[in-house]
Amino acid sequence: MSAVLLIAVPLLAAFISILNKKLAPVLLLLVSLFNIVSIFFYSLGTITIGGFEAPYGISLVLDNYSLIGLIVINIAFFLVLLISYEKVKKVATVLLVALAGLNGLLLTGDLFNLFVFIEVSGIAAYLISTTNKKYVATFNYLVIGTVGSSFYLLGLIILYAMVGTLNMSDMALRISSEGISAANLSLPFLFMFIGLGVEAKLLPFNSWVKGILGNSNKLVGPMIASVYAGTISLVFGRILTSVFVVSDRLGLILTVILLVGIVAGETMAFASTKLREILLYSSIAQASLVIILFLEGITGWAVMMVIANVISKLVLFAIASYTSDELKTDEVDNLKGIFSKNKIIGVAFTIASLSVSGLPLFMGFVVKMNVLTSIFDGEDYLLAAVILLTSIVEGVYFVRVLIKLWYNKEDAKTINYNFVIKYIVSVLAVLLIVFGTYTTVLNDQVETVNEVFEIGGNE
Amino acid sequence: MKNFLALILTLFLGFLIMSSLNNNIAFPKFGEANIGDRVSDAYIDRDVTENPGDVIFGETDGLESGPANIVTAIVADYRSFDTLGEVTVLFVSALGVALLLGTKKQKRLEIDFHPNFMLRVGSKALFGVILMTGIYISIHGHLTPGGGFPGGSMIATSMLLLYLADDNFRAKVKGFKILESIAGSLYVLIGIIGLIIGGSFLVNILDTGVIGELFSAGIIPIVYVLIGLKVGSEISNVIDNFLTEEGA
Amino acid sequence: MELINYVEIVVGVLLIVLAFLAINSKSLIKAVMFLSSMSMMSVIGFVLMKAPDVAVTEAVIGSGLVTSLFVFTLLSVRKVGNKA
Amino acid sequence: MLQYAAIVLIMLGLYGILTQRNVIKIILSLNIMEIGLNLFIISVGYVTDGIAPIMTTNHNTNSLIYVDPLPQALVLTAIVIGVGTTALGLAIAKNIYSKYGTFELDEMEEE
């Protein structure tokens, strides 16, 4: 068995599923389940496609880094399908294509192939977002996404003209052996960074996020904010660690952009009064933070932070979007006291938000703690200060929201959450606590991830 | 004010690109690309897996990749996986157009324009010619410029001509859907068969034949014809969606 | 300079002028036509740079299909406008 | 020369996207940007006096100089992706029109 099936089987199912509309959602669930099960049977290594060796043909890379990503993303994708099953029916084929695209993004070891998969998953995402029925927002998303991927392609082509290959590891090899200076490479890298940054929600390229996530229903919210965001962050991580050679000046520009992203995201989250907007601005800040960690070389813990974000954003956006769908409003003041009627949902939401802001006992705390330790080792006190400060800000606005939502009020609105979402969010919340207290698993995974890139660096 | 800012931004960006590309030793000047350093050198010589020596048109056989058109060799063989992704992009956008423009459409869009006799007859005659050209281009993609994508688009263009020639014409959308689905599935299945027989996805399982002959290059002509059919049916669907509206 | 260099310059200048006209023209249908002719110019550019495959594809898809899609959108919209 | 024209086209397209407020014009600017990008990609592989990368009976040795075929293959992919995005954008534009009755983003009411 070869890991290319993770991409080929969803595609095959997508092509077949347009023949029968009733069959499509069933096929989607089956294929998604097949992917989760089959991941555990593939052997690690490089998979060549078409029988041509790495720099000439396209190759997929299945190492511990992409394996962790695949497991997390495929499971999260499946859970989102379960949560929003009645929304899924109309866009089942699109979701099959999206699944293939996301797996392709995580697996591919070729920069142009990555562009193709960005477009595949991107167009699927535009279509998923049309279920919001906010066409202007979708249009903005489409335009900005296309400009982003064009920038990525422009950077990639300049890089190809200089180096003469499209394969990631071969490119890193040739850059070091031909001695191309980092200054010469900063222009293509800047363009590729901007292009990917649009998809990864980094300021100041994120104006699409508010229209899409601020109006999200229970399919769009978790899908874009958790599954897509996690995938793009991991792709970013791979490119930053194994392809980019960052010169000092470029590094400074990128760090400044990202720091502005963090600060602006947290400020807007602090100022907002709508539940979904608070969450989306906070996730903008989180995305920038993750990229900074990849840039600083704290790869292992950055991956853990991506996973923590995938889990907690899935819980938060699922609950927030479900609630806003039911009540047709997401002003925090109008939602007062809903958790006092729905304790399970409330507890899960609380755990997830506290984990994001980094309180002890939860996964977010462990991750942030270790990240801070490595930053202090590197003596980068400014960054550490920013992370600490934003954690406090996050804590403040999340606690403010939580107090309002838990506020005991007699006339609080009642919502019937269906049992699927209840089970899923509580299992995920328990998972956050488990990872937060039993840290050996995380430490092991961090080591395996770091090993992948140390080997890659020595070649 | 906003326009002025945009002007400044684009001017700055353009200047940045031009100046840094000009001062860049690693970036080749226009017309001076050194192909010997790039991976495409191996695509031209066909020596990725083994060195075949001089490739002679019409004589050399059993190459790792058979098309005389090197671009086709890359699109449909060396980087066939990209092409699968690209077909998927077109597939999902055609699907999206159908989703967005509604499915319960009955009526043709009324255009203030009625074809006269000459246009009707002429279009029907041209329809055949364009259709044949499209199919020819798809089949000969490994020998001459063109291939599945322009060929498929030409097939769709011939359909478009029928739409324009006849006020009440509607293509059989259901038939296109089946064609699209079968062509796409076969592409993936060819890949999976390659995985089972040849050990890697989309490997060329057939004999590549003599370079330059019509029946050469193994699976590539088959793949290109499938792409042509799929692209043709998808774009015809898109055109049909743009040209119909809801109504009795 | 050889003849081909002059052709290159003419094509390049025409491309820029047509793009400028397409962006700045007031009428949408005229803008679409400028886009179509610009695409046709780019086909000449592709031929000059020895890319026949790309030229064929751009000629069929870029200037043919994309233009027709734009025109159909505008036509359907004009009809809705008449009704109101 | 054509390379500079391609860069100018990319920037013109970007300028159009940033300044235009009409949905159709924005899609049009995207198309201009894509054409510029495609020209740029091809120009990167151009070799003066190179021949088109197709083998024929007239050219029978390996010693001939071809232009780089890989960028051409990439552009084929990019063109098809471009037409997909354009079709989707126009479909969304049609939906926007039937909802708001206008293509101008500024004339649509905020929700």
mmCIF file of N, CA and C in Angstrom, chain A residues 92-176:
data_model
loop_
_atom_site.group_PDB
_atom_site.id
_atom_site.type_symbol
_atom_site.label_atom_id
_atom_site.label_comp_id
_atom_site.label_asym_id
_atom_site.label_seq_id
_atom_site.Cartn_x
_atom_site.Cartn_y
_atom_site.Cartn_z
ATOM 1 N N ALA A 92 -21.208 17.380 -0.789
ATOM 2 C CA ALA A 92 -20.434 16.178 -0.467
ATOM 3 C C ALA A 92 -19.273 15.979 -1.435
ATOM 4 N N THR A 93 -19.538 16.154 -2.745
ATOM 5 C CA THR A 93 -18.469 15.958 -3.728
ATOM 6 C C THR A 93 -17.347 16.963 -3.518
ATOM 7 N N VAL A 94 -17.744 18.219 -3.232
ATOM 8 C CA VAL A 94 -16.739 19.252 -2.979
ATOM 9 C C VAL A 94 -15.870 18.868 -1.787
ATOM 10 N N LEU A 95 -16.521 18.303 -0.757
ATOM 11 C CA LEU A 95 -15.750 17.930 0.429
ATOM 12 C C LEU A 95 -14.787 16.783 0.137
ATOM 13 N N LEU A 96 -15.210 15.859 -0.753
ATOM 14 C CA LEU A 96 -14.289 14.786 -1.142
ATOM 15 C C LEU A 96 -13.044 15.372 -1.798
ATOM 16 N N VAL A 97 -13.269 16.338 -2.707
ATOM 17 C CA VAL A 97 -12.126 16.981 -3.356
ATOM 18 C C VAL A 97 -11.277 17.719 -2.320
ATOM 19 N N ALA A 98 -11.946 18.377 -1.354
ATOM 20 C CA ALA A 98 -11.206 19.103 -0.321
ATOM 21 C C ALA A 98 -10.330 18.148 0.466
ATOM 22 N N LEU A 99 -10.862 16.964 0.779
ATOM 23 C CA LEU A 99 -10.085 15.975 1.537
ATOM 24 C C LEU A 99 -8.836 15.574 0.758
ATOM 25 N N ALA A 100 -9.023 15.306 -0.550
ATOM 26 C CA ALA A 100 -7.868 14.955 -1.381
ATOM 27 C C ALA A 100 -6.858 16.087 -1.385
ATOM 28 N N GLY A 101 -7.353 17.337 -1.515
ATOM 29 C CA GLY A 101 -6.457 18.484 -1.561
ATOM 30 C C GLY A 101 -5.672 18.650 -0.269
ATOM 31 N N LEU A 102 -6.351 18.490 0.874
ATOM 32 C CA LEU A 102 -5.671 18.673 2.159
ATOM 33 C C LEU A 102 -4.600 17.611 2.353
ATOM 34 N N ASN A 103 -4.942 16.340 2.026
ATOM 35 C CA ASN A 103 -3.933 15.290 2.151
ATOM 36 C C ASN A 103 -2.767 15.551 1.216
ATOM 37 N N GLY A 104 -3.072 16.052 0.004
ATOM 38 C CA GLY A 104 -2.009 16.361 -0.938
ATOM 39 C C GLY A 104 -1.085 17.442 -0.399
ATOM 40 N N LEU A 105 -1.683 18.490 0.203
ATOM 41 C CA LEU A 105 -0.879 19.574 0.774
ATOM 42 C C LEU A 105 0.104 19.031 1.803
ATOM 43 N N LEU A 106 -0.396 18.102 2.645
ATOM 44 C CA LEU A 106 0.476 17.603 3.705
ATOM 45 C C LEU A 106 1.550 16.677 3.164
ATOM 46 N N LEU A 107 1.231 15.927 2.091
ATOM 47 C CA LEU A 107 2.140 14.879 1.650
ATOM 48 C C LEU A 107 3.186 15.366 0.657
ATOM 49 N N THR A 108 2.831 16.341 -0.196
ATOM 50 C CA THR A 108 3.655 16.578 -1.370
ATOM 51 C C THR A 108 5.053 17.088 -1.014
ATOM 52 N N GLY A 109 6.014 16.671 -1.834
ATOM 53 C CA GLY A 109 7.378 17.129 -1.619
ATOM 54 C C GLY A 109 7.856 17.975 -2.781
ATOM 55 N N ASP A 110 6.904 18.534 -3.529
ATOM 56 C CA ASP A 110 7.240 19.262 -4.750
ATOM 57 C C ASP A 110 6.551 20.610 -4.705
ATOM 58 N N LEU A 111 7.290 21.676 -4.998
ATOM 59 C CA LEU A 111 6.724 23.005 -4.760
ATOM 60 C C LEU A 111 5.609 23.349 -5.732
ATOM 61 N N PHE A 112 5.721 22.915 -7.013
ATOM 62 C CA PHE A 112 4.631 23.243 -7.929
ATOM 63 C C PHE A 112 3.408 22.388 -7.659
ATOM 64 N N ASN A 113 3.646 21.130 -7.291
ATOM 65 C CA ASN A 113 2.534 20.275 -6.906
ATOM 66 C C ASN A 113 1.790 20.881 -5.717
ATOM 67 N N LEU A 114 2.552 21.501 -4.827
ATOM 68 C CA LEU A 114 1.939 22.189 -3.689
ATOM 69 C C LEU A 114 1.006 23.291 -4.169
ATOM 70 N N PHE A 115 1.439 24.037 -5.191
ATOM 71 C CA PHE A 115 0.582 25.094 -5.757
ATOM 72 C C PHE A 115 -0.721 24.491 -6.284
ATOM 73 N N VAL A 116 -0.603 23.358 -7.007
ATOM 74 C CA VAL A 116 -1.815 22.724 -7.538
ATOM 75 C C VAL A 116 -2.754 22.345 -6.402
ATOM 76 N N PHE A 117 -2.192 21.783 -5.347
ATOM 77 C CA PHE A 117 -3.064 21.376 -4.237
ATOM 78 C C PHE A 117 -3.617 22.572 -3.484
ATOM 79 N N ILE A 118 -2.848 23.684 -3.427
ATOM 80 C CA ILE A 118 -3.401 24.903 -2.827
ATOM 81 C C ILE A 118 -4.647 25.312 -3.600
ATOM 82 N N GLU A 119 -4.567 25.241 -4.944
ATOM 83 C CA GLU A 119 -5.731 25.624 -5.741
ATOM 84 C C GLU A 119 -6.877 24.637 -5.556
ATOM 85 N N VAL A 120 -6.564 23.331 -5.549
ATOM 86 C CA VAL A 120 -7.624 22.331 -5.371
ATOM 87 C C VAL A 120 -8.358 22.580 -4.065
ATOM 88 N N SER A 121 -7.588 22.655 -2.956
ATOM 89 C CA SER A 121 -8.261 22.816 -1.679
ATOM 90 C C SER A 121 -8.850 24.217 -1.570
ATOM 91 N N GLY A 122 -8.203 25.202 -2.216
ATOM 92 C CA GLY A 122 -8.723 26.568 -2.153
ATOM 93 C C GLY A 122 -10.083 26.681 -2.807
ATOM 94 N N ILE A 123 -10.205 26.145 -4.043
ATOM 95 C CA ILE A 123 -11.493 26.256 -4.734
ATOM 96 C C ILE A 123 -12.562 25.488 -3.972
ATOM 97 N N ALA A 124 -12.165 24.329 -3.408
ATOM 98 C CA ALA A 124 -13.126 23.598 -2.573
ATOM 99 C C ALA A 124 -13.556 24.463 -1.393
ATOM 100 N N ALA A 125 -12.603 25.211 -0.811
ATOM 101 C CA ALA A 125 -12.950 26.053 0.338
ATOM 102 C C ALA A 125 -13.899 27.178 -0.060
ATOM 103 N N TYR A 126 -13.687 27.787 -1.268
ATOM 104 C CA TYR A 126 -14.612 28.841 -1.696
ATOM 105 C C TYR A 126 -16.021 28.266 -1.776
ATOM 106 N N LEU A 127 -16.100 27.040 -2.323
ATOM 107 C CA LEU A 127 -17.428 26.454 -2.500
ATOM 108 C C LEU A 127 -18.048 26.088 -1.163
ATOM 109 N N ILE A 128 -17.212 25.582 -0.233
ATOM 110 C CA ILE A 128 -17.757 25.274 1.097
ATOM 111 C C ILE A 128 -18.298 26.549 1.720
ATOM 112 N N SER A 129 -17.570 27.660 1.512
ATOM 113 C CA SER A 129 -18.000 28.908 2.153
ATOM 114 C C SER A 129 -19.272 29.463 1.522
ATOM 115 N N THR A 130 -19.664 28.994 0.323
ATOM 116 C CA THR A 130 -20.921 29.499 -0.227
ATOM 117 C C THR A 130 -22.124 28.995 0.563
ATOM 118 N N THR A 131 -21.942 27.952 1.407
ATOM 119 C CA THR A 131 -23.082 27.515 2.212
ATOM 120 C C THR A 131 -23.466 28.552 3.251
ATOM 121 N N ASN A 132 -22.586 29.562 3.468
ATOM 122 C CA ASN A 132 -22.962 30.682 4.343
ATOM 123 C C ASN A 132 -24.008 31.578 3.703
ATOM 124 N N LYS A 133 -24.119 31.509 2.362
ATOM 125 C CA LYS A 133 -25.010 32.366 1.575
ATOM 126 C C LYS A 133 -24.611 33.830 1.616
ATOM 127 N N LYS A 134 -23.353 34.110 1.948
ATOM 128 C CA LYS A 134 -22.871 35.492 1.899
ATOM 129 C C LYS A 134 -21.942 35.582 0.704
ATOM 130 N N TYR A 135 -22.525 35.943 -0.464
ATOM 131 C CA TYR A 135 -21.753 35.809 -1.686
ATOM 132 C C TYR A 135 -20.649 36.842 -1.808
ATOM 133 N N VAL A 136 -20.864 38.034 -1.265
ATOM 134 C CA VAL A 136 -19.812 39.046 -1.369
ATOM 135 C C VAL A 136 -18.585 38.597 -0.597
ATOM 136 N N ALA A 137 -18.820 38.003 0.580
ATOM 137 C CA ALA A 137 -17.696 37.511 1.375
ATOM 138 C C ALA A 137 -16.955 36.414 0.632
ATOM 139 N N THR A 138 -17.724 35.496 0.024
ATOM 140 C CA THR A 138 -17.081 34.424 -0.736
ATOM 141 C C THR A 138 -16.286 34.985 -1.892
ATOM 142 N N PHE A 139 -16.855 36.041 -2.545
ATOM 143 C CA PHE A 139 -16.154 36.654 -3.671
ATOM 144 C C PHE A 139 -14.824 37.247 -3.218
ATOM 145 N N ASN A 140 -14.848 37.951 -2.083
ATOM 146 C CA ASN A 140 -13.592 38.502 -1.562
ATOM 147 C C ASN A 140 -12.588 37.402 -1.283
ATOM 148 N N TYR A 141 -13.070 36.330 -0.688
ATOM 149 C CA TYR A 141 -12.224 35.194 -0.373
ATOM 150 C C TYR A 141 -11.577 34.677 -1.652
ATOM 151 N N LEU A 142 -12.391 34.532 -2.704
ATOM 152 C CA LEU A 142 -11.881 33.998 -3.975
ATOM 153 C C LEU A 142 -10.816 34.903 -4.564
ATOM 154 N N VAL A 143 -11.102 36.211 -4.585
ATOM 155 C CA VAL A 143 -10.142 37.136 -5.196
ATOM 156 C C VAL A 143 -8.838 37.141 -4.420
ATOM 157 N N ILE A 144 -8.945 37.278 -3.091
ATOM 158 C CA ILE A 144 -7.719 37.363 -2.301
ATOM 159 C C ILE A 144 -6.953 36.048 -2.363
ATOM 160 N N GLY A 145 -7.693 34.919 -2.326
ATOM 161 C CA GLY A 145 -7.029 33.626 -2.414
ATOM 162 C C GLY A 145 -6.300 33.461 -3.729
ATOM 163 N N THR A 146 -6.925 33.905 -4.841
ATOM 164 C CA THR A 146 -6.279 33.761 -6.142
ATOM 165 C C THR A 146 -5.045 34.641 -6.242
ATOM 166 N N VAL A 147 -5.153 35.880 -5.732
ATOM 167 C CA VAL A 147 -3.971 36.752 -5.745
ATOM 168 C C VAL A 147 -2.854 36.112 -4.935
ATOM 169 N N GLY A 148 -3.231 35.540 -3.773
ATOM 170 C CA GLY A 148 -2.226 34.890 -2.932
ATOM 171 C C GLY A 148 -1.527 33.775 -3.659
ATOM 172 N N SER A 149 -2.313 32.897 -4.305
ATOM 173 C CA SER A 149 -1.643 31.775 -4.949
ATOM 174 C C SER A 149 -0.849 32.231 -6.160
ATOM 175 N N SER A 150 -1.279 33.342 -6.822
ATOM 176 C CA SER A 150 -0.474 33.861 -7.924
ATOM 177 C C SER A 150 0.874 34.358 -7.415
ATOM 178 N N PHE A 151 0.856 35.021 -6.253
ATOM 179 C CA PHE A 151 2.115 35.489 -5.678
ATOM 180 C C PHE A 151 3.023 34.316 -5.359
ATOM 181 N N TYR A 152 2.418 33.274 -4.805
ATOM 182 C CA TYR A 152 3.210 32.081 -4.493
ATOM 183 C C TYR A 152 3.858 31.547 -5.758
ATOM 184 N N LEU A 153 3.075 31.483 -6.850
ATOM 185 C CA LEU A 153 3.595 30.956 -8.116
ATOM 186 C C LEU A 153 4.707 31.843 -8.654
ATOM 187 N N LEU A 154 4.530 33.173 -8.521
ATOM 188 C CA LEU A 154 5.564 34.104 -8.995
ATOM 189 C C LEU A 154 6.875 33.859 -8.265
ATOM 190 N N GLY A 155 6.783 33.758 -6.931
ATOM 191 C CA GLY A 155 7.993 33.487 -6.160
ATOM 192 C C GLY A 155 8.624 32.177 -6.560
ATOM 193 N N LEU A 156 7.763 31.164 -6.739
ATOM 194 C CA LEU A 156 8.252 29.835 -7.089
ATOM 195 C C LEU A 156 8.991 29.841 -8.412
ATOM 196 N N ILE A 157 8.458 30.602 -9.383
ATOM 197 C CA ILE A 157 9.085 30.606 -10.702
ATOM 198 C C ILE A 157 10.432 31.302 -10.664
ATOM 199 N N ILE A 158 10.515 32.408 -9.904
ATOM 200 C CA ILE A 158 11.815 33.074 -9.773
ATOM 201 C C ILE A 158 12.826 32.111 -9.157
ATOM 202 N N LEU A 159 12.355 31.373 -8.162
ATOM 203 C CA LEU A 159 13.219 30.390 -7.509
ATOM 204 C C LEU A 159 13.664 29.324 -8.499
ATOM 205 N N TYR A 160 12.727 28.870 -9.356
ATOM 206 C CA TYR A 160 13.070 27.841 -10.343
ATOM 207 C C TYR A 160 14.115 28.371 -11.323
ATOM 208 N N ALA A 161 13.945 29.647 -11.726
ATOM 209 C CA ALA A 161 14.890 30.214 -12.676
ATOM 210 C C ALA A 161 16.285 30.259 -12.084
ATOM 211 N N MET A 162 16.361 30.466 -10.762
ATOM 212 C CA MET A 162 17.686 30.549 -10.151
ATOM 213 C C MET A 162 18.284 29.178 -9.897
ATOM 214 N N VAL A 163 17.452 28.272 -9.411
ATOM 215 C CA VAL A 163 17.987 27.023 -8.892
ATOM 216 C C VAL A 163 17.805 25.875 -9.875
ATOM 217 N N GLY A 164 16.704 25.893 -10.651
ATOM 218 C CA GLY A 164 16.542 24.884 -11.680
ATOM 219 C C GLY A 164 15.900 23.593 -11.237
ATOM 220 N N THR A 165 15.166 23.609 -10.125
ATOM 221 C CA THR A 165 14.452 22.405 -9.716
ATOM 222 C C THR A 165 13.197 22.813 -8.967
ATOM 223 N N LEU A 166 12.269 21.893 -8.844
ATOM 224 C CA LEU A 166 11.027 22.202 -8.132
ATOM 225 C C LEU A 166 10.860 21.340 -6.888
ATOM 226 N N ASN A 167 11.730 20.342 -6.744
ATOM 227 C CA ASN A 167 11.597 19.445 -5.608
ATOM 228 C C ASN A 167 12.157 20.106 -4.347
ATOM 229 N N MET A 168 11.436 19.936 -3.210
ATOM 230 C CA MET A 168 11.820 20.685 -2.009
ATOM 231 C C MET A 168 13.211 20.315 -1.509
ATOM 232 N N SER A 169 13.465 19.023 -1.314
ATOM 233 C CA SER A 169 14.758 18.657 -0.725
ATOM 234 C C SER A 169 15.885 18.917 -1.715
ATOM 235 N N ASP A 170 15.601 18.654 -3.007
ATOM 236 C CA ASP A 170 16.616 18.921 -4.025
ATOM 237 C C ASP A 170 16.931 20.412 -4.076
ATOM 238 N N MET A 171 15.891 21.249 -3.882
ATOM 239 C CA MET A 171 16.104 22.684 -3.929
ATOM 240 C C MET A 171 17.005 23.124 -2.777
ATOM 241 N N ALA A 172 16.714 22.631 -1.570
ATOM 242 C CA ALA A 172 17.544 22.996 -0.426
ATOM 243 C C ALA A 172 18.985 22.580 -0.664
ATOM 244 N N LEU A 173 19.140 21.377 -1.249
ATOM 245 C CA LEU A 173 20.471 20.860 -1.532
ATOM 246 C C LEU A 173 21.210 21.755 -2.512
ATOM 247 N N ARG A 174 20.521 22.108 -3.618
ATOM 248 C CA ARG A 174 21.187 22.910 -4.646
ATOM 249 C C ARG A 174 21.505 24.306 -4.151
ATOM 250 N N ILE A 175 20.597 24.873 -3.324
ATOM 251 C CA ILE A 175 20.859 26.219 -2.817
ATOM 252 C C ILE A 175 22.148 26.221 -2.019
ATOM 253 N N SER A 176 22.332 25.199 -1.164
ATOM 254 C CA SER A 176 23.547 25.210 -0.348
ATOM 255 C C SER A 176 24.778 24.851 -1.182
#
